[in-house]
Each structure stands twice: as C-alpha cells, then as structure tokens.
PDB file of C-alpha atoms (C1' of nucleotides) in Angstrom:
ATOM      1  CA  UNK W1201      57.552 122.949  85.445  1.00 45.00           C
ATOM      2  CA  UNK W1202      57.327 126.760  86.747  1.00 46.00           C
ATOM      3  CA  UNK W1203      60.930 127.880  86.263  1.00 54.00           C
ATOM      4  CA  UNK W1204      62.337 129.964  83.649  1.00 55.00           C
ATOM      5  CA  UNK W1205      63.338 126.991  81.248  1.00 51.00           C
ATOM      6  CA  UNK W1206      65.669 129.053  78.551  1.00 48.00           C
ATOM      7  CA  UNK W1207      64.848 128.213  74.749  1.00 46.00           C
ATOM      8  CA  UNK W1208      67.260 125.310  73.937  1.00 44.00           C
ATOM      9  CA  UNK W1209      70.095 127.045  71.638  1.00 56.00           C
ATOM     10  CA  UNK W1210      71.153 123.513  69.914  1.00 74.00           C
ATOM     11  CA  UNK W1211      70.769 119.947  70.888  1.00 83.00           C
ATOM     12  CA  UNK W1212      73.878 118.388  70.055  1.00 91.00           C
ATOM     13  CA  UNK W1213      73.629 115.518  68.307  1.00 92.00           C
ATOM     14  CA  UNK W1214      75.157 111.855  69.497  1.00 94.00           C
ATOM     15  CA  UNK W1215      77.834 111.987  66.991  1.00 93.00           C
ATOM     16  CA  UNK W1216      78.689 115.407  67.661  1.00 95.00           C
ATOM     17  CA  UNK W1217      78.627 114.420  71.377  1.00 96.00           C
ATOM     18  CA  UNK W1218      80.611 111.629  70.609  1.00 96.00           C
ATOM     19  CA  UNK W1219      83.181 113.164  68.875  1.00 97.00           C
ATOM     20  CA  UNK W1220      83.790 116.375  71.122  1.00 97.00           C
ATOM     21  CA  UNK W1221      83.933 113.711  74.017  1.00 98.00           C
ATOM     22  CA  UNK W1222      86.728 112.160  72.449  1.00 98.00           C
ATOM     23  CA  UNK W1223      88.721 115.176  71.633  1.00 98.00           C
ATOM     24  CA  UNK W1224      88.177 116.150  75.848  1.00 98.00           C
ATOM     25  CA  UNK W1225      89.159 112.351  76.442  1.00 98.00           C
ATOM     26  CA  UNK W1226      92.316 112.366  74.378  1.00 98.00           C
ATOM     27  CA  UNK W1227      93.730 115.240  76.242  1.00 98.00           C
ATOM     28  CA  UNK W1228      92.135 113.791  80.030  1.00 98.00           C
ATOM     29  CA  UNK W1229      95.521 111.605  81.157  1.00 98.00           C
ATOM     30  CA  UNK W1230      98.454 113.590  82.756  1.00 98.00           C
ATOM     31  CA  UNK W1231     101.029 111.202  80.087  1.00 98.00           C
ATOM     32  CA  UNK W1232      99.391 113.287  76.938  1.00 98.00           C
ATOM     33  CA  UNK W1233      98.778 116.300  78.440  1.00 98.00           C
ATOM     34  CA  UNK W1234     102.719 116.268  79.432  1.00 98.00           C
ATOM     35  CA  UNK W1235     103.627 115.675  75.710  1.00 98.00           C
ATOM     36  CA  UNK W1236     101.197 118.489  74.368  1.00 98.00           C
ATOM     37  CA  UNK W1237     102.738 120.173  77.212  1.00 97.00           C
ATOM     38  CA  UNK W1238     106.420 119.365  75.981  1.00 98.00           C
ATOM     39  CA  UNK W1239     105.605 120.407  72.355  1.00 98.00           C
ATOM     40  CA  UNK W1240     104.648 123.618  73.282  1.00 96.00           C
ATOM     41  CA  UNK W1241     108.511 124.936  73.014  1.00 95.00           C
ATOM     42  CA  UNK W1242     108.092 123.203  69.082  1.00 97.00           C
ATOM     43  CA  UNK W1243     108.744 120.159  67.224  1.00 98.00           C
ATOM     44  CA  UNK W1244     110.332 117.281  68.446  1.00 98.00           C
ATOM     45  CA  UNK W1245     111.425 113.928  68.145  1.00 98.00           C
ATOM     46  CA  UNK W1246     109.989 110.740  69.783  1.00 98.00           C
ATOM     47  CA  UNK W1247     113.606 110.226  70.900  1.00 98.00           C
ATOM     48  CA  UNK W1248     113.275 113.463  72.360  1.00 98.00           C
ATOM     49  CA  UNK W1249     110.374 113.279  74.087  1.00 98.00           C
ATOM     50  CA  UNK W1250     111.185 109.843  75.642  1.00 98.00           C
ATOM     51  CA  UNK W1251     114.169 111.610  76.972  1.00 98.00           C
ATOM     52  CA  UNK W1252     112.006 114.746  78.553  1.00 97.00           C
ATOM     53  CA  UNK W1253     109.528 113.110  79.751  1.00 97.00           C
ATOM     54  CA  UNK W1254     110.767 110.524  81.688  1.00 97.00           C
ATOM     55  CA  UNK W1255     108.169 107.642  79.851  1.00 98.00           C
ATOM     56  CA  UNK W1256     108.873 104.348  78.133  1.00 98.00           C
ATOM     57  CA  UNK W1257     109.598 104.511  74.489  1.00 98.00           C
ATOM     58  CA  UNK W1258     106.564 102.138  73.974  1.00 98.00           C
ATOM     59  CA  UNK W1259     104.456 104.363  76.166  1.00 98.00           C
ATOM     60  CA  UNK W1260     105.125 107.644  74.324  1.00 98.00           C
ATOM     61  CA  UNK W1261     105.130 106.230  70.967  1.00 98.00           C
ATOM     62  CA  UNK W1262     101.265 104.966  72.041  1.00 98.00           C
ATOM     63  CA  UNK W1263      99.856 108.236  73.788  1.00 98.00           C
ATOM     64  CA  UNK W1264     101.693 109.834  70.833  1.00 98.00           C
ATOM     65  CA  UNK W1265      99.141 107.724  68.254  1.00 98.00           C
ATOM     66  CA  UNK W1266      96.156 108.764  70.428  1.00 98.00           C
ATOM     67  CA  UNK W1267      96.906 112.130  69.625  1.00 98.00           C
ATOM     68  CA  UNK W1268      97.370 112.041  66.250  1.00 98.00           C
ATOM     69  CA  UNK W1269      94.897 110.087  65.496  1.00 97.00           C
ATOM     70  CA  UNK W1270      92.741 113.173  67.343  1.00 97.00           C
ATOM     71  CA  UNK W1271      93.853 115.177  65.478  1.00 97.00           C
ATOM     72  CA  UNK W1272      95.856 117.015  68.452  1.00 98.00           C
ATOM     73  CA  UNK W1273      99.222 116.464  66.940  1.00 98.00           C
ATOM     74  CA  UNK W1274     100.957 116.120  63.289  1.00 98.00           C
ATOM     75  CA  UNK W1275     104.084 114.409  62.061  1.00 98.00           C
ATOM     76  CA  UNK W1276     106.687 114.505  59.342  1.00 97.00           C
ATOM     77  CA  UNK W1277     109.367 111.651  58.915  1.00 96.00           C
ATOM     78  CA  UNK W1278     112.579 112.916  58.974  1.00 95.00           C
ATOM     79  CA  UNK W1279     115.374 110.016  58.027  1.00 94.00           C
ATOM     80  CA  UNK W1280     115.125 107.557  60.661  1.00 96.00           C
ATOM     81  CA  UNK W1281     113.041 110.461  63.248  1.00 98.00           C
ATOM     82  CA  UNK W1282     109.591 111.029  63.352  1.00 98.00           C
ATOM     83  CA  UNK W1283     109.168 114.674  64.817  1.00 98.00           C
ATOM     84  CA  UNK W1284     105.984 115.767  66.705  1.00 98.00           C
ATOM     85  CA  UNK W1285     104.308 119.111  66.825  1.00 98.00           C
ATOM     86  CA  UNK W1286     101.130 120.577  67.999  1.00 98.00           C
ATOM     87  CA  UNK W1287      98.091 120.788  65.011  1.00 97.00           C
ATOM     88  CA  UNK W1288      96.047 123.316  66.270  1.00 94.00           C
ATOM     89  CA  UNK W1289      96.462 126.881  67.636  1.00 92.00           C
ATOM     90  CA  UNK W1290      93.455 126.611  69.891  1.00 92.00           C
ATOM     91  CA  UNK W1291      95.727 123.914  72.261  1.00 95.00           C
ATOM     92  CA  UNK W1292      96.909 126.883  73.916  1.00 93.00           C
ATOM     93  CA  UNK W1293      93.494 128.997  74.662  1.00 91.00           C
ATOM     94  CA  UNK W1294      92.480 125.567  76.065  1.00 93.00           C
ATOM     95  CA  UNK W1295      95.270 124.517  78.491  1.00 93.00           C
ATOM     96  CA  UNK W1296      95.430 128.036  79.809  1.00 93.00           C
ATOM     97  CA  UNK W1297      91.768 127.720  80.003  1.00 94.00           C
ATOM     98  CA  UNK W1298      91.566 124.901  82.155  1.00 95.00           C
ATOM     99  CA  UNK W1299      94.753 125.679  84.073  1.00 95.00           C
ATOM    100  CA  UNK W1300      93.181 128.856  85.397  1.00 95.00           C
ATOM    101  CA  UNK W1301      90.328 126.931  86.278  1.00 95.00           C
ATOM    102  CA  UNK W1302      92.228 124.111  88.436  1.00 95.00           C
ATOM    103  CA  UNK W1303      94.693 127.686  89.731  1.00 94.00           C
ATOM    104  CA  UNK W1304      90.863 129.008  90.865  1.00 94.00           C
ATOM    105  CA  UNK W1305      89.607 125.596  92.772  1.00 91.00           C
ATOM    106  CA  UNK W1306      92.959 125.425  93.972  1.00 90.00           C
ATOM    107  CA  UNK W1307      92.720 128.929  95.989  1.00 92.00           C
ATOM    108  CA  UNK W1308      88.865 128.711  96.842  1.00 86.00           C
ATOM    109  CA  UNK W1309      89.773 124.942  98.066  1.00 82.00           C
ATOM    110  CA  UNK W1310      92.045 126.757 100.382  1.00 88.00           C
ATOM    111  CA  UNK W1311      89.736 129.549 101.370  1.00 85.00           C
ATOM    112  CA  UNK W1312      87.544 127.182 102.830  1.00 75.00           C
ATOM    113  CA  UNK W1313      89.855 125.372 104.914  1.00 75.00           C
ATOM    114  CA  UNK W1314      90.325 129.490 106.618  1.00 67.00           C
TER     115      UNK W1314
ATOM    116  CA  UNK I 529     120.317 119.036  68.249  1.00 45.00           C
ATOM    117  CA  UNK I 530     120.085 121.686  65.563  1.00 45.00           C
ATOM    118  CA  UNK I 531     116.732 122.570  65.377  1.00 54.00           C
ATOM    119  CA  UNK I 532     115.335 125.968  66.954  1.00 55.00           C
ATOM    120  CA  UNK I 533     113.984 124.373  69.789  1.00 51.00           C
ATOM    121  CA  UNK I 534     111.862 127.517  71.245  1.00 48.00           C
ATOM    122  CA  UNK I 535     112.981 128.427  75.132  1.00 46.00           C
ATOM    123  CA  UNK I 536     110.261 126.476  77.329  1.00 43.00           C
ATOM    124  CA  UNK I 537     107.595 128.848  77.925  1.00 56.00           C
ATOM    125  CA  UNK I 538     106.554 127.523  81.306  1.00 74.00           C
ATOM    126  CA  UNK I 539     106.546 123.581  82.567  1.00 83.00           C
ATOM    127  CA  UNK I 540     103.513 122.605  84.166  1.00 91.00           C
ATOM    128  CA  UNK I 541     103.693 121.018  87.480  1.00 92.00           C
ATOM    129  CA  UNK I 542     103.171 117.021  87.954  1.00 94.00           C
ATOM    130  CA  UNK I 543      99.981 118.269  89.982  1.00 93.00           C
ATOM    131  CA  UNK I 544      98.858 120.488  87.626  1.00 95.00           C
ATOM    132  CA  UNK I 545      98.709 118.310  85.214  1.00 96.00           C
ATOM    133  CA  UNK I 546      97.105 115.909  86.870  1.00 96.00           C
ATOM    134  CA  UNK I 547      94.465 118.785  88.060  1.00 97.00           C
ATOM    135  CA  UNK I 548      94.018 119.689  84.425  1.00 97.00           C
ATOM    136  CA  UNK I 549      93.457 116.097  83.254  1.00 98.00           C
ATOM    137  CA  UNK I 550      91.114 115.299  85.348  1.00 98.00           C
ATOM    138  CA  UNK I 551      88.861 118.229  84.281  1.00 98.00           C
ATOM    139  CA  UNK I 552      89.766 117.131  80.496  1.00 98.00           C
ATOM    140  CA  UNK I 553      88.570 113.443  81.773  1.00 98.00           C
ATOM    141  CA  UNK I 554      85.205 114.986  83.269  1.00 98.00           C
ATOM    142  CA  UNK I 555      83.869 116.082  80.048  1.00 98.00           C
ATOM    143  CA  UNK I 556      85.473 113.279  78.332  1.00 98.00           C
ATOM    144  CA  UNK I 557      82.179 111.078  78.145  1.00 98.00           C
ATOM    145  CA  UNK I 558      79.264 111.604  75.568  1.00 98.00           C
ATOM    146  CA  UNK I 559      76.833 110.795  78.989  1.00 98.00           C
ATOM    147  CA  UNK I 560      78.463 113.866  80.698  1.00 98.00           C
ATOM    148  CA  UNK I 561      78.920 115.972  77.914  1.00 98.00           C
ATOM    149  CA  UNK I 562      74.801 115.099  77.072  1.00 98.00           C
ATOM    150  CA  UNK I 563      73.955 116.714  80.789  1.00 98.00           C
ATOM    151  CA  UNK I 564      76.294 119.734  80.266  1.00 98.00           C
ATOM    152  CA  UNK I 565      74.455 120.350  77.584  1.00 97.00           C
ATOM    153  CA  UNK I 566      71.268 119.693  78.417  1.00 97.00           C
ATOM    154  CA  UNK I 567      71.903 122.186  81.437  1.00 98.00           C
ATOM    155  CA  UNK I 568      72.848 124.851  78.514  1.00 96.00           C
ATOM    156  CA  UNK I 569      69.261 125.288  78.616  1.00 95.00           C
ATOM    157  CA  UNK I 570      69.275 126.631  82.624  1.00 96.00           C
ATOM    158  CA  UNK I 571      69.083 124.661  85.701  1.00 98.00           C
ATOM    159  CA  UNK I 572      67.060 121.352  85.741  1.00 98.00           C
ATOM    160  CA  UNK I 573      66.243 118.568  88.533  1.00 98.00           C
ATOM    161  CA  UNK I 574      67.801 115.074  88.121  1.00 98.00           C
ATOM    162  CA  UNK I 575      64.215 113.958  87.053  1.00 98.00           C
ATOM    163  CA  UNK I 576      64.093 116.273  84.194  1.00 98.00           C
ATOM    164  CA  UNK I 577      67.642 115.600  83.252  1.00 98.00           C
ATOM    165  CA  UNK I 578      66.661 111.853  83.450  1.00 98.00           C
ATOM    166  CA  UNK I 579      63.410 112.364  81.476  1.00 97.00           C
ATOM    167  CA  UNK I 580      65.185 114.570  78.877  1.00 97.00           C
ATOM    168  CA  UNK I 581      68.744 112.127  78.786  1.00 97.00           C
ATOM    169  CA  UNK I 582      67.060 109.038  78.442  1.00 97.00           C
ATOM    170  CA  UNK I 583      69.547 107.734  80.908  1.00 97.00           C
ATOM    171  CA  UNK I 584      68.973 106.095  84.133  1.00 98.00           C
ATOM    172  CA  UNK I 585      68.555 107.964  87.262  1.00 98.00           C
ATOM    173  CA  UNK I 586      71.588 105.880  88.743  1.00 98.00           C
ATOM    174  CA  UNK I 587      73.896 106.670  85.969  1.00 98.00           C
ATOM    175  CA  UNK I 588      72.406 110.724  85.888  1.00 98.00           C
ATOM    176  CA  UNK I 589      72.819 110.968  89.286  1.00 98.00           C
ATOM    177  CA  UNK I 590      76.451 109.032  89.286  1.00 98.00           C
ATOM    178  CA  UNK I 591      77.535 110.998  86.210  1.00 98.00           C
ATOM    179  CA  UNK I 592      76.052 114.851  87.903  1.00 98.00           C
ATOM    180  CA  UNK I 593      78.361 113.840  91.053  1.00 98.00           C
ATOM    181  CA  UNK I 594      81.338 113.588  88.634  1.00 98.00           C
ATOM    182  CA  UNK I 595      80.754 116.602  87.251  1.00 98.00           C
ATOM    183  CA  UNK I 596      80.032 117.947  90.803  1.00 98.00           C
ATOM    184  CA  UNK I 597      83.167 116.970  92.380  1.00 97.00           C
ATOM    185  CA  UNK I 598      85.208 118.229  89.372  1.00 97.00           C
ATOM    186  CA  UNK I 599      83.491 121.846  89.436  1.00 97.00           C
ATOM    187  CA  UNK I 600      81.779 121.639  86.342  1.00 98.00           C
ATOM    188  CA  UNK I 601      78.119 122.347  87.733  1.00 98.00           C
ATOM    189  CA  UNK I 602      76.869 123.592  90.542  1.00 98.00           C
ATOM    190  CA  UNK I 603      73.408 121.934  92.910  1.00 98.00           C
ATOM    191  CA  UNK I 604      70.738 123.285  95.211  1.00 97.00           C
ATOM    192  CA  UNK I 605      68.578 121.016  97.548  1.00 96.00           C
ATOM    193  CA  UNK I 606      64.633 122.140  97.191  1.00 95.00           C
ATOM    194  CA  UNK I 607      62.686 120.422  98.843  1.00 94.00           C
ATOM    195  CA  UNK I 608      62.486 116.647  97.626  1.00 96.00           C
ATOM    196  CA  UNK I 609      64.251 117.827  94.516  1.00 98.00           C
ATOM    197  CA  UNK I 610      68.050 118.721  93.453  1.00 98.00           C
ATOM    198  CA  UNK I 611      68.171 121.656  90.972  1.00 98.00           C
ATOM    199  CA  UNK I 612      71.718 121.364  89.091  1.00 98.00           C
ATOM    200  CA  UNK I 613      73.613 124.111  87.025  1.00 98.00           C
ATOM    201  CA  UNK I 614      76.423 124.968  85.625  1.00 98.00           C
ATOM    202  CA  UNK I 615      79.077 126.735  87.203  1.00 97.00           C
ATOM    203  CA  UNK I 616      81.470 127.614  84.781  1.00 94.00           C
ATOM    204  CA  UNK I 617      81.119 130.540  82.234  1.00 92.00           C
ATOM    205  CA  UNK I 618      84.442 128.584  80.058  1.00 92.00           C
ATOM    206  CA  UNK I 619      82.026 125.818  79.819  1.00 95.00           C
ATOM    207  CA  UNK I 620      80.046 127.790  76.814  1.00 93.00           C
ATOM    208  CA  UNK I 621      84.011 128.622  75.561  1.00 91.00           C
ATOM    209  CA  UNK I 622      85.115 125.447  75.422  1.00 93.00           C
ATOM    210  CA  UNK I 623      82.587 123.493  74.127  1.00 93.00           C
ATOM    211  CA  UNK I 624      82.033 125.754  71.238  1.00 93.00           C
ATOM    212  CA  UNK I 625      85.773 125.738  70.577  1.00 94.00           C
ATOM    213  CA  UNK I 626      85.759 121.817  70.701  1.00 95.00           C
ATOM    214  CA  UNK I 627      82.565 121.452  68.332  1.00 95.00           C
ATOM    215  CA  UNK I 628      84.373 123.717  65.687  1.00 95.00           C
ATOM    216  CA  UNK I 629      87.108 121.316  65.972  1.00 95.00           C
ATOM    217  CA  UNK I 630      85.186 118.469  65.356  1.00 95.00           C
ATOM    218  CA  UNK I 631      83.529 120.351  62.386  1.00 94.00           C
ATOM    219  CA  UNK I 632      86.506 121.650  60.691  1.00 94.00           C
ATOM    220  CA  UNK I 633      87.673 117.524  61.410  1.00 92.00           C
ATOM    221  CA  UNK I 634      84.971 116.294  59.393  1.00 90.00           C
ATOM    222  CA  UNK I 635      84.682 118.031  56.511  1.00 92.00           C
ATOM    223  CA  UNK I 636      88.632 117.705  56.185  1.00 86.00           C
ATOM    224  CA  UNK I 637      87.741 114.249  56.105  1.00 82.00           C
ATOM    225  CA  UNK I 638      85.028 114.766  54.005  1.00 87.00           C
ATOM    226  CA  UNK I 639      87.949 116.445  51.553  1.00 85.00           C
ATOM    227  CA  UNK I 640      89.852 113.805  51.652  1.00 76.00           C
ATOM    228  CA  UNK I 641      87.815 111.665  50.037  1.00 75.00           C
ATOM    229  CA  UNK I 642      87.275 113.322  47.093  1.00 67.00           C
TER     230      UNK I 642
ATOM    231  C1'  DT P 292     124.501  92.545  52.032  1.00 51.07           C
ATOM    232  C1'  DG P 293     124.437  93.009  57.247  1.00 51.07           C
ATOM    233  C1'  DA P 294     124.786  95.772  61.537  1.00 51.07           C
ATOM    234  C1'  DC P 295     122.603  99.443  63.693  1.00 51.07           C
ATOM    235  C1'  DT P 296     119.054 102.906  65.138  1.00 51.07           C
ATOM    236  C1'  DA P 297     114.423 105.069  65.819  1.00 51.07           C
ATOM    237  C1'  DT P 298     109.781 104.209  66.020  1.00 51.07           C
ATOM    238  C1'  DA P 299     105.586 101.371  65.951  1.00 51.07           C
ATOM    239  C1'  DT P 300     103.086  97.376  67.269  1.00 51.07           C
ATOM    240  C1'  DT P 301     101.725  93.293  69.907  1.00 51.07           C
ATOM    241  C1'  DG P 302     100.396  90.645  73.947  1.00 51.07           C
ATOM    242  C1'  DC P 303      99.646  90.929  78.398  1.00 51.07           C
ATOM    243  C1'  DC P 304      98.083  92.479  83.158  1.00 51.07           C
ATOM    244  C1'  DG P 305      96.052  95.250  86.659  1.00 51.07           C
ATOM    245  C1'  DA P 306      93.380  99.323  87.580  1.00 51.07           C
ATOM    246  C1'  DA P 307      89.776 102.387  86.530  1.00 51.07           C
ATOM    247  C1'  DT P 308      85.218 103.174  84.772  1.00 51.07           C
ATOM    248  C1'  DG P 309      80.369 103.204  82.636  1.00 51.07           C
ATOM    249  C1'  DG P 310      76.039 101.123  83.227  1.00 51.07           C
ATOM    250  C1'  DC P 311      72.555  98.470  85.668  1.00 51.07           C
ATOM    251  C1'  DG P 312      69.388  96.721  89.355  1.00 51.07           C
ATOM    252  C1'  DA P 313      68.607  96.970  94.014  1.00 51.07           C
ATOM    253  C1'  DT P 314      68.784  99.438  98.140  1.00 51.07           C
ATOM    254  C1'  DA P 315      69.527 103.352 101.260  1.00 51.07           C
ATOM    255  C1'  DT P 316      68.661 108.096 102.446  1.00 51.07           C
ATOM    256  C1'  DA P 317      66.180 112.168 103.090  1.00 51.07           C
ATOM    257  C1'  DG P 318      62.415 115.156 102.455  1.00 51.07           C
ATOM    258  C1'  DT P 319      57.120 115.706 101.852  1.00 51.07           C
ATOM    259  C1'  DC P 320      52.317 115.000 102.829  1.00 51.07           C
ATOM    260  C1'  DT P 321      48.184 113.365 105.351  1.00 51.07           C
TER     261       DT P 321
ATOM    262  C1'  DA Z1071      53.603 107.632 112.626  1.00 51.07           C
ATOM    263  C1'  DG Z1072      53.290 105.664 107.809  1.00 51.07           C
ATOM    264  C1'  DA Z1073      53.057 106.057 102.747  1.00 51.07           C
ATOM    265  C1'  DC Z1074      55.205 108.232  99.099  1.00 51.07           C
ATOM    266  C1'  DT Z1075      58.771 110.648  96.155  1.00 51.07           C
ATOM    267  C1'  DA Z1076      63.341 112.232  94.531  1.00 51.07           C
ATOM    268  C1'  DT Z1077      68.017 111.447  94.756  1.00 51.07           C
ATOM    269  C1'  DA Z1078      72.227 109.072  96.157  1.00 51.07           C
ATOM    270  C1'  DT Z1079      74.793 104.993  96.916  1.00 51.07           C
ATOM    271  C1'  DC Z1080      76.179 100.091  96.687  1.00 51.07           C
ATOM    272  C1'  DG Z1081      77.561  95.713  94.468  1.00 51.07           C
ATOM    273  C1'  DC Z1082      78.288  93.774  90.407  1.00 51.07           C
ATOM    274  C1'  DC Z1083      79.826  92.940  85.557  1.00 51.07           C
ATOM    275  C1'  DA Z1084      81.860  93.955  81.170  1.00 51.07           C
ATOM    276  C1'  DT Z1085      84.795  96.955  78.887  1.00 51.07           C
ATOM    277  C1'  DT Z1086      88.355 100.229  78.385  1.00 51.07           C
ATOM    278  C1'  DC Z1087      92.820 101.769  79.055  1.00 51.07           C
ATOM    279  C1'  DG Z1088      97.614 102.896  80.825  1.00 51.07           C
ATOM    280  C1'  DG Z1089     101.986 100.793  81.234  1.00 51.07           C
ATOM    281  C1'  DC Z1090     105.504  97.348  80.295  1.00 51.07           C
ATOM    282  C1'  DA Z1091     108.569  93.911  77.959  1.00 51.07           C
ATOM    283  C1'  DA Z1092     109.310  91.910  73.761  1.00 51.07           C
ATOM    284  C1'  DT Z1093     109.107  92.000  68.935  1.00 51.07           C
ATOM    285  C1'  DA Z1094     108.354  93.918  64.327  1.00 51.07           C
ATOM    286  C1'  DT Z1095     109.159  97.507  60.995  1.00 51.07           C
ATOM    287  C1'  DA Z1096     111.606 100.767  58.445  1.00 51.07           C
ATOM    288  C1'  DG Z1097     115.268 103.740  57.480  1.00 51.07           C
ATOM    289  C1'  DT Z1098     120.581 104.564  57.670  1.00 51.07           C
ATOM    290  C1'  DC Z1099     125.282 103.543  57.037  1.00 51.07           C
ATOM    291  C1'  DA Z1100     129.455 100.931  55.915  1.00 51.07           C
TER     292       DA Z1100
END
DNA sequence: TGACTATATTGCCGAATGGCGATATAGTCT
DNA sequence: AGACTATATCGCCATTCGGCAATATAGTCA
C-alpha cells in the first residue's frame, strides 16, 4: 500500500453503525419524509395529516410509529387526538442538507445531457 | 382548527421527495454506512475495503455501486484496481450530526432507567 | 349505559432488498 | 496467446417492508 492512507479519526462501532443506519433508514421512504415534511408548519393531528397527505389512516398511523419510535417525532394526547410534532431541531439542517444535494445532481445530471 | 398552524414554509415536490429518500435509503444500511466510513480514512480499492469490512467482495462491490449511483462516493479505474472515495463534503456533516443523535438517544435512555 | 369518533394494531400480500456462491468481464504480465 | 488478478454481475433465497382492509382500543358525549 503506497498511497497516503490518512490516520483513521474513529472506527465506528457496529452498534453505533447500527443505530445511525436506522435513524438514515427511518427517514429513507418518500411516505415519512412527507409527514416530517408536513410537520414542519407545527403540530398536528393524525386526522390531520391523513387529510394532507393523501395516505390511509392505517398507513400514517404506522409510518407515524416508525418515527417515533426513532426518535424523529413526539406526541401528546389531546382528548380523543393524538397530535404530532417534530423532536429535534437538527430535522431541518438535514432535509435542507440533502435537498441541496438532490437540487445539485439534479442540475449536473442535466449538464451532461448539454 | 384553532391551533396556530404556522404558514407552510415550502412543500416539497413528489420528486423531491422521492430524490431525498432515496439518498436517506443509501446510507440507511450498517454495510454502507461501514464503507462510508471506512473511506473517512481516504480513498481505498474494493480489496482493501473488503479486507478491512470483513464483507464479501460481491456484497462490497454491490453495496459501493449503491452508493455510486446515489452520489455518495466517487471511483477511479487504475489499472486492475478501482480506487473509491467519497464525494460529498456533507457526508462528514451528516454523519457527525446523526452519531450525536444516537448519543444524546442513549444516554436519555440510559436516564430513563434510573 | 350505549353510540360515536380518532387512533392503533393485526393479518395479509406483493415488491424490494441484503447476502451468498458462481460466473462474467476487463486489465496485467510473461 | 494463455495464466492470473481485481472487480462487477447474475441467479437465487430469506427477510424486510410498504400498503390495505378489517378489527381492536380508548376516549367523548348524551
């Protein structure tokens, strides 16, 4: 081996890996991202978000569990409602993160078809 | 409905979100997120990345073209050998932002139990 | 109490996906 | 050319997972 090799800055270990793969995983299907993406104007209610997103009842109520259980969203019964909001301020540096990057691909993809 | 219910800040796109999911999905998988990491380190061959994985050079080499066609890293032919990188700056961003996550996650956890 | 409403859960099916062994491809060396 | 090496691809299997219809649960109201 005769290249540069950098000094490893931190093996990560398999649970860490684990876990950070299941935070990316949780957010990888359009159906979640589209509720994050819904709770971004605030809290709502499963009602609600049935009704905005255009998904089953069943089906938001599930994707909804997957990201609570991730830790991605929090929720407070209210009477007969369960409302929804994002846990964590970093969901926004992160969608705007990737976002820019699929924007980017998105123009060079183009560039290359010139 | 009586709640504030913030204006929408911006609605992403059906194909946006599918864009952004898939790059969510990408480094949704310990096997994947094991080869970005190892790739921290600077570029590497799919035999080192093999040697240094402990996966199988099927599943390396299927795994790198996932991360290839999803623009996550970057390869060079020489000679016999491929030399993969990473092409993504955000890649250093995100990861450490997900692994703080995952921290903070635990020892709230760890709280918890107390 | 019983009727009603909002949400969660269950059972199911079809599609997608990770991993493996075997094989194909492409580049090197003599 | 032929032997060899590194990587990619193929076919397969087992598992996971999204979505749906139906049902269960829990809270409200009269």
């Amino acid at each position: 081996m005769t290249r540069p090799a950098k000094k490893s800055p931190e093996r990560m270990s398999p649970a860490l890996l684990q876990g950070v793969a299941e935070q990316f995983k949780a957010l990888g299907e359009p159906s979640r991202l589209l509720l994050m993406n819904l709770l971004f104007d605030g809290e709502r209610t499963v009602g609600e978000l049935v009704a905005l997103s255009g998904l089953s009842q069943a089906n938001v109520s599930k994707q909804l569990g997957v990201l609570f259980r991730t830790g991605w969203v929090l929720r407070d019964k209210l009477g007969l409602n369960v409302l929804y909001r994002l846990a964590d301020d970093r969901t926004f540096t992160l969608c705007e993160l990737m976002c820019n990057r699929v924007r980017e691909q998105a123009t060079a993809a183009a560039d290359r078809l010139r």
